[in-house]
Amino acid sequence: MPSTTKQHYDVIIVGAGMVGATLGLALGRCDMRVLLLDNQKSPIPYNKEQQPDLRVSALNLASVNILKNLHLWDTINTMRCCPFKKMAVWEDLRHDTSIISKLPFIKQSPQQLNKVTFDCTHIRQPALGYIVENRILQYCLHQAIDTEKSIDLYTETQITSFLSSPDDAIKGLQLSDGSKCFSKLIIGAEGANSQIRSWAGLGLDKRDYGQHALTMIVETDTGPLDITWQAFTKNGPVSLLPLPDCNHKHYASLVWYDRPEKIKMLLRLSDNDFVNELTDYFPKELPRIIKLHQRGSFPLAARHVQQYGGNGIALAGDAAHTINPLAGQGVNLGLMDVAVLVDVIKQSRHENRDYASSETLQLYQKLRKADNRNMLLLMDMFYYGFSNDITLLKIVRNTALALTNKTRFIAKLTEYYGAGFRKNLPTLAQTPN
C-alpha cells in the first residue's frame, strides 16, 4: 500500500493465515471490498518434491465442504493431502496390565489393549477427514485471493496504531509504511496473541495444562497410511497422523504430550537416540520409525474470549479460542467461525441492516460461542479423564471405550460429530450440490 494513502474498505481482516484468508476470500466473493493484512511473509510456492512440513491440520468433512464451496479443494487435493479413513483410540495399558482383569465387558489380552476404531464406512463417507499441510492450504488461499479484484492482500505489514472516528462508527489502522486504512468492521484472525483482541479490550479466559506437545515428522517403513492412532498414557496422549508419500518414502506426523522437562530432554537427544526413545515409548501397533526429519514443541493452553466482538470488531479462529490439540479440532472450529460469520454478514446486508453493528455481531457470538465452549469442555474431559494414574478412573474410562466399541450407535454418533456434521450447518459448510 503506497505510503500516506487512505483507503476505505467494507471489511479489514488482520491475519491472512488459514482462517483469515478463508474469511477474506469468502467475503470478497460476496461483493465486499476486503483488505487482508498479515505481518508474515507470503507462503512459499508449493514443491511436490519437498518432504511434508511439520505444521499440519486434520480437516473434518465440514471444513472440506467449505473449501469445496470456495472452489479450492480440487487444487489442494491435486497438490498434496492425505485422507484418513479410520481412527483408532485406546488407553495404553502395557505397563499396567492388571487393570484389564478389573474391567467389565472386556475379554481382550493386554497385547490387544482396549481399542475403539472409528471407520468412515459407518457414515457412508469416503474418509473421516484429511491431513493437509498448513503451508499448502495457505498457499492455495493466497493464490485464489490474488485473482480477486475485490480483495487487497498485504503481507509483511505491521500495524503501528489504531484509529477511530469521533462517533466510533469507522475504525482504522495505521500501518508501518505510513498508510491508513478504514472500515466499519475490523476482524481479528491473527492467532492466539491477537493484536485486535487486545486493542478492543475483549477479556480472555485462559488455563495452562502444564504440558508441552512435541511434534515431529518421521519416516516409516510402511505407507501410505490411512488411519490415525491416538493412545492415552498417564503422562498424556501420543498420536500418529498419516502423511502423503513423497519421493517413494513414507511419512507420518507424531505428537507426544508430556511434562515440559521431559519434552525439553527429548529435544536435546540426537536423532538416533530420539528414534530409539520413540520406538520404546510409542505403541507397538504403530509402523516402525526409521528416520526423524523434523521436531518442535509448544506449550498447551486453552483460551476462550469472553466476547466475540461488537461495535465494529469481531474475532475468529485462534484469536477467539484455542483448544487442546489432541483431537485436531482447532482449525475446524476456526473455519466454522468463518462459515457462520459469512452467513451472518450476508444476511444482514440482504436485510439492509448494519453488518458491523453490535446486534449483528452478537448473533455471530450466539451461534459460535456455545459450540466452541462445548468442544473445549469435551477436550478437557478427554485430557483430564485419561492423563492420570487413578485406578477408578482407569476402570471407568476403559469401560466407556469398551461400550463404545460394542455399541455401534455410540460410535456412529462420534463419527458424525468428528466429521463436523451438525444440525443447521451454515451455507458454506454444507455439502455442495
XYZ file of N, CA, C and O in Angstrom, residues 71-189:
476
model
N -14.278 -23.450 -4.137
C -13.608 -23.960 -5.338
C -12.093 -24.072 -5.151
O -11.317 -23.806 -6.074
N -11.697 -24.503 -3.951
C -10.275 -24.671 -3.648
C -9.869 -26.132 -3.481
O -8.693 -26.462 -3.623
N -10.831 -26.981 -3.135
C -10.455 -28.320 -2.693
C -9.785 -29.133 -3.788
O -8.818 -29.864 -3.515
N -10.255 -29.031 -5.020
C -9.630 -29.812 -6.092
C -8.159 -29.463 -6.243
O -7.313 -30.344 -6.474
N -7.832 -28.179 -6.094
C -6.428 -27.756 -6.190
C -5.606 -28.329 -5.040
O -4.504 -28.840 -5.238
N -6.138 -28.243 -3.817
C -5.441 -28.777 -2.649
C -5.248 -30.281 -2.787
O -4.160 -30.816 -2.536
N -6.297 -30.960 -3.216
C -6.249 -32.412 -3.356
C -5.237 -32.832 -4.413
O -4.550 -33.850 -4.271
N -5.134 -32.035 -5.478
C -4.173 -32.332 -6.540
C -2.749 -32.114 -6.057
O -1.830 -32.865 -6.428
N -2.559 -31.086 -5.236
C -1.216 -30.804 -4.727
C -0.762 -31.915 -3.768
O 0.092 -32.726 -4.096
N -1.361 -31.934 -2.572
C -0.957 -32.980 -1.629
C -1.827 -32.933 -0.388
O -1.913 -31.909 0.289
N -2.475 -34.039 -0.100
C -3.172 -34.206 1.166
C -3.317 -35.702 1.406
O -3.075 -36.513 0.499
N -3.703 -36.075 2.604
C -3.766 -37.494 2.946
C -5.100 -37.782 3.635
O -5.347 -37.290 4.741
N -5.978 -38.576 2.999
C -7.233 -38.933 3.664
C -6.987 -39.938 4.785
O -6.095 -40.792 4.672
N -7.743 -39.818 5.867
C -7.722 -40.902 6.854
C -9.125 -41.482 6.946
O -10.113 -40.773 7.124
N -9.191 -42.789 6.768
C -10.461 -43.490 6.705
C -10.848 -44.102 8.045
O -12.010 -44.410 8.273
N -9.858 -44.273 8.916
C -10.115 -44.865 10.217
C -9.411 -44.059 11.300
O -8.442 -43.338 11.027
N -9.894 -44.207 12.518
C -9.267 -43.551 13.668
C -9.320 -44.521 14.844
O -10.407 -44.941 15.263
N -8.162 -44.893 15.341
C -8.077 -45.839 16.457
C -7.743 -45.079 17.737
O -6.833 -44.251 17.756
N -8.495 -45.361 18.806
C -8.305 -44.706 20.100
C -8.257 -45.782 21.170
O -9.113 -46.675 21.198
N -7.275 -45.697 22.051
C -7.195 -46.664 23.140
C -6.352 -46.119 24.279
O -5.661 -45.113 24.132
N -6.418 -46.798 25.411
C -5.513 -46.484 26.511
C -4.398 -47.513 26.509
O -4.641 -48.724 26.471
N -3.181 -47.015 26.549
C -2.011 -47.888 26.540
C -1.815 -48.461 27.938
O -1.392 -47.762 28.855
N -2.121 -49.743 28.081
C -2.032 -50.404 29.395
C -0.873 -51.391 29.462
O -0.861 -52.286 30.295
N 0.099 -51.211 28.583
C 1.210 -52.177 28.564
C 1.937 -52.239 29.897
O 2.456 -53.282 30.289
N 1.982 -51.102 30.596
C 2.737 -51.063 31.849
C 1.833 -51.205 33.065
O 2.272 -51.018 34.194
N 0.551 -51.522 32.808
C -0.377 -51.704 33.932
C -1.439 -52.714 33.513
O -2.630 -52.430 33.499
N -1.006 -53.912 33.146
C -1.925 -54.905 32.609
C -2.878 -55.450 33.652
O -3.892 -56.062 33.302
N -2.613 -55.259 34.937
C -3.506 -55.769 35.967
C -4.885 -55.130 35.894
O -5.878 -55.702 36.336
N -4.959 -53.928 35.285
C -6.241 -53.233 35.211
C -7.215 -53.959 34.301
O -8.429 -53.883 34.461
N -6.688 -54.724 33.315
C -7.544 -55.405 32.352
C -8.543 -56.318 33.050
O -9.718 -56.368 32.713
N -8.068 -57.048 34.066
C -8.932 -58.023 34.738
C -10.059 -57.363 35.512
O -11.040 -58.013 35.873
N -9.954 -56.069 35.797
C -10.967 -55.368 36.577
C -12.036 -54.706 35.711
O -12.978 -54.116 36.230
N -11.873 -54.792 34.395
C -12.775 -54.062 33.516
C -13.923 -54.956 33.067
O -13.699 -56.008 32.471
N -15.168 -54.554 33.328
C -16.302 -55.325 32.821
C -16.380 -55.257 31.308
O -15.900 -54.306 30.693
N -16.958 -56.262 30.688
C -17.199 -56.366 29.254
C -15.934 -56.616 28.444
O -15.997 -56.750 27.243
N -14.774 -56.645 29.077
C -13.529 -56.731 28.316
C -12.927 -58.121 28.464
O -12.731 -58.603 29.565
N -12.661 -58.764 27.327
C -12.028 -60.069 27.324
C -10.738 -60.036 26.512
O -10.227 -61.067 26.118
N -10.253 -58.850 26.255
C -9.046 -58.702 25.453
C -7.806 -59.019 26.278
O -7.787 -58.844 27.495
N -6.768 -59.437 25.583
C -5.483 -59.634 26.244
C -4.796 -58.288 26.379
O -5.130 -57.338 25.683
N -3.827 -58.182 27.274
C -3.099 -56.919 27.402
C -2.431 -56.491 26.097
O -2.251 -55.310 25.836
N -2.053 -57.466 25.244
C -1.407 -57.114 23.994
C -2.377 -56.432 23.019
O -2.002 -55.590 22.214
N -3.669 -56.820 23.100
C -4.660 -56.214 22.218
C -5.064 -54.820 22.687
O -5.497 -53.990 21.899
N -4.920 -54.579 23.982
C -5.312 -53.329 24.594
C -6.813 -53.107 24.428
O -7.534 -53.949 23.926
N -7.272 -51.976 24.897
C -8.698 -51.669 24.844
C -8.907 -50.594 23.787
O -8.803 -49.410 24.067
N -9.192 -51.010 22.558
C -9.164 -50.121 21.403
C -10.553 -49.950 20.798
O -11.320 -50.896 20.694
N -10.849 -48.706 20.392
C -12.032 -48.406 19.601
C -11.553 -47.882 18.257
O -10.703 -46.992 18.199
N -12.095 -48.441 17.185
C -11.735 -47.985 15.854
C -12.962 -47.403 15.163
O -13.983 -48.075 15.025
N -12.850 -46.140 14.772
C -13.909 -45.465 14.029
C -13.600 -45.582 12.538
O -12.445 -45.510 12.127
N -14.649 -45.741 11.725
C -14.461 -46.059 10.305
C -15.407 -45.212 9.460
O -16.597 -45.093 9.788
N -14.879 -44.650 8.373
C -15.694 -43.791 7.512
C -16.831 -44.561 6.849
O -17.858 -43.957 6.475
N -16.688 -45.867 6.687
C -17.752 -46.633 6.044
C -19.026 -46.654 6.891
O -20.120 -46.836 6.357
N -18.883 -46.456 8.210
C -20.057 -46.459 9.081
C -20.960 -45.254 8.828
O -22.154 -45.291 9.140
N -20.398 -44.165 8.284
C -21.208 -42.977 7.985
C -21.299 -42.743 6.474
O -21.673 -41.665 6.026
N -20.893 -43.767 5.715
C -21.020 -43.755 4.261
C -20.324 -42.552 3.633
O -20.885 -41.833 2.808
N -19.088 -42.348 4.070
C -18.263 -41.273 3.539
C -16.943 -41.863 3.047
O -16.501 -42.904 3.535
N -16.288 -41.220 2.091
C -15.018 -41.755 1.587
C -13.865 -41.623 2.578
O -12.838 -42.293 2.441
N -14.016 -40.740 3.575
C -12.963 -40.545 4.589
C -13.584 -39.882 5.812
O -14.668 -39.285 5.727
N -12.922 -40.001 6.947
C -13.333 -39.254 8.141
C -12.801 -37.835 8.106
O -13.354 -36.933 8.733
N -11.711 -37.638 7.374
C -11.103 -36.328 7.266
C -9.837 -36.414 6.441
O -9.509 -37.461 5.868
N -9.115 -35.301 6.379
C -7.911 -35.219 5.549
C -6.821 -34.469 6.301
O -7.096 -33.438 6.920
N -5.601 -34.983 6.227
C -4.447 -34.278 6.787
C -3.853 -33.401 5.689
O -3.491 -33.891 4.614
N -3.777 -32.110 5.963
C -3.272 -31.144 4.985
C -2.183 -30.307 5.639
O -2.329 -29.875 6.783
N -1.099 -30.103 4.919
C -0.051 -29.217 5.419
C -0.557 -27.777 5.422
O -1.151 -27.322 4.447
N -0.309 -27.077 6.519
C -0.792 -25.699 6.638
C -0.286 -24.809 5.502
O -1.010 -23.970 4.976
N 0.971 -25.014 5.115
C 1.561 -24.142 4.096
C 0.876 -24.340 2.740
O 0.752 -23.388 1.967
N 0.424 -25.563 2.445
C -0.249 -25.820 1.171
C -1.621 -25.168 1.162
O -2.011 -24.523 0.180
N -2.362 -25.309 2.254
C -3.682 -24.679 2.337
C -3.557 -23.163 2.235
O -4.301 -22.509 1.492
N -2.604 -22.599 2.958
C -2.441 -21.141 2.927
C -1.979 -20.679 1.547
O -2.433 -19.640 1.043
N -1.104 -21.442 0.915
C -0.630 -21.080 -0.433
C -1.789 -21.055 -1.427
O -1.933 -20.105 -2.223
N -2.657 -22.063 -1.377
C -3.804 -22.122 -2.292
C -4.761 -20.963 -2.042
O -5.316 -20.387 -2.991
N -4.961 -20.623 -0.779
C -5.825 -19.486 -0.451
C -5.263 -18.185 -1.006
O -5.987 -17.379 -1.616
N -3.974 -17.972 -0.817
C -3.364 -16.723 -1.295
C -3.377 -16.647 -2.822
O -3.560 -15.564 -3.388
N -3.182 -17.801 -3.473
C -3.242 -17.809 -4.936
C -4.634 -17.431 -5.420
O -4.782 -16.686 -6.390
N -5.667 -17.951 -4.753
C -7.037 -17.617 -5.136
C -7.343 -16.149 -4.859
O -8.008 -15.474 -5.662
N -6.861 -15.632 -3.745
C -7.089 -14.227 -3.386
C -6.460 -13.293 -4.411
O -7.023 -12.245 -4.751
N -5.294 -13.674 -4.929
C -4.609 -12.830 -5.917
C -5.428 -12.634 -7.189
O -5.189 -11.675 -7.940
N -6.390 -13.504 -7.447
C -7.213 -13.381 -8.662
C -8.483 -12.570 -8.425
O -9.229 -12.323 -9.375
N -8.731 -12.176 -7.182
C -9.955 -11.452 -6.833
C -9.686 -9.943 -6.795
O -8.907 -9.466 -5.972
N -10.329 -9.186 -7.662
C -10.119 -7.743 -7.719
C -10.669 -7.028 -6.483
O -10.245 -5.910 -6.173
N -11.611 -7.659 -5.797
C -12.236 -7.014 -4.642
C -11.418 -7.161 -3.357
O -11.803 -6.615 -2.324
N -10.295 -7.902 -3.421
C -9.505 -8.175 -2.209
C -8.098 -7.624 -2.383
O -7.426 -7.918 -3.378
N -7.652 -6.840 -1.413
C -6.252 -6.417 -1.338
C -5.569 -7.209 -0.231
O -6.094 -7.289 0.890
N -4.431 -7.793 -0.535
C -3.666 -8.586 0.433
C -2.284 -7.982 0.588
O -1.546 -7.827 -0.391
N -1.939 -7.619 1.830
C -0.615 -7.075 2.126
C 0.024 -7.913 3.212
O -0.496 -8.003 4.333
N 1.141 -8.553 2.878
C 1.905 -9.335 3.839
C 3.113 -8.529 4.306
O 3.410 -7.466 3.766
N 3.791 -9.052 5.335
C 4.944 -8.367 5.944
C 4.576 -6.921 6.298
O 5.341 -5.992 6.065
N 3.391 -6.754 6.845
C 2.861 -5.424 7.169
C 2.572 -5.347 8.663
O 1.863 -6.196 9.208
N 3.099 -4.328 9.305
C 2.902 -4.144 10.743
C 1.855 -3.056 11.001
O 1.815 -2.048 10.291
N 1.025 -3.284 12.011
C 0.088 -2.266 12.468
C 0.758 -1.462 13.571
O 1.223 -2.029 14.557
N 0.828 -0.161 13.387
C 1.514 0.667 14.381
C 0.558 1.344 15.359
O 0.931 1.656 16.482
N -0.672 1.595 14.931
C -1.646 2.213 15.843
C -3.057 1.990 15.315
O -3.257 1.633 14.153
N -4.015 2.220 16.202
C -5.426 2.059 15.867
C -6.092 3.426 15.862
O -5.791 4.285 16.690
N -7.027 3.612 14.948
C -7.677 4.899 14.748
C -9.188 4.713 14.798
O -9.703 3.640 14.505
N -9.899 5.747 15.169
C -11.365 5.688 15.141
C -11.920 7.081 14.906
O -11.284 8.095 15.217
N -13.124 7.126 14.371
C -13.789 8.394 14.121
C -14.422 8.899 15.412
O -14.571 8.138 16.373
N -14.804 10.169 15.471
C -15.401 10.710 16.705
C -16.610 9.920 17.190
O -16.806 9.757 18.392
N -17.443 9.424 16.262
C -18.619 8.663 16.686
C -18.339 7.164 16.765
O -19.231 6.369 17.034
N -17.084 6.764 16.525
C -16.645 5.366 16.615
C -17.311 4.469 15.578
O -17.245 3.246 15.679
N -17.955 5.052 14.564
C -18.614 4.238 13.540
C -17.622 3.677 12.538
O -17.842 2.612 11.965
N -16.530 4.409 12.314
C -15.497 3.962 11.396
C -14.210 3.763 12.188
O -13.814 4.625 12.973
N -13.592 2.622 11.990
C -12.345 2.316 12.683
C -11.223 2.194 11.662
O -11.464 1.857 10.504
N -10.020 2.495 12.110
C -8.913 2.470 11.169
C -7.642 1.916 11.771
O -7.516 1.750 12.987
N -6.700 1.644 10.892
C -5.387 1.139 11.284
C -4.331 1.967 10.583
O -4.459 2.276 9.384
N -3.304 2.335 11.315
C -2.140 2.963 10.703
C -1.070 1.896 10.564
O -0.772 1.155 11.508
N -0.484 1.814 9.369
C 0.478 0.766 9.066
C 1.897 1.309 9.092
O 2.123 2.523 9.093
N 2.843 0.386 9.118
C 4.247 0.761 9.293
C 4.790 1.577 8.126
O 5.811 2.263 8.275
N 4.131 1.522 6.959
C 4.605 2.334 5.825
C 4.003 3.730 5.825
O 4.211 4.507 4.894
N 3.217 4.054 6.868
C 2.617 5.372 6.977
C 1.211 5.467 6.423
O 0.525 6.482 6.622
N 0.753 4.449 5.723
C -0.588 4.480 5.144
C -1.640 4.192 6.210
O -1.351 3.650 7.280
N -2.877 4.554 5.906
C -4.005 4.344 6.811
C -5.123 3.645 6.057
O -5.353 3.916 4.873
N -5.818 2.751 6.752
C -6.956 2.060 6.146
C -8.119 2.093 7.121
O -7.922 2.012 8.346
N -9.338 2.191 6.579
C -10.526 2.378 7.408
C -11.629 1.419 6.976
O -11.728 1.033 5.808
N -12.481 1.088 7.934
C -13.615 0.219 7.644
C -14.631 0.298 8.778
O -14.297 0.662 9.914
N -15.873 -0.090 8.480
C -16.889 -0.233 9.535
C -16.617 -1.449 10.397
O -17.023 -1.496 11.555
N -15.937 -2.463 9.821
C -15.737 -3.731 10.521
C -14.292 -4.185 10.403
O -13.763 -4.313 9.284
N -13.656 -4.415 11.548
C -12.311 -4.989 11.589
C -12.410 -6.338 12.288
O -12.966 -6.449 13.380
N -11.855 -7.363 11.650
C -11.920 -8.730 12.180
C -10.513 -9.196 12.517
O -9.611 -9.159 11.675
N -10.313 -9.614 13.757
C -9.039 -10.171 14.183
C -9.021 -11.671 13.959
O -9.821 -12.399 14.537
N -8.104 -12.127 13.114
C -7.943 -13.557 12.845
C -6.463 -13.892 12.807
O -6.012 -14.736 12.042
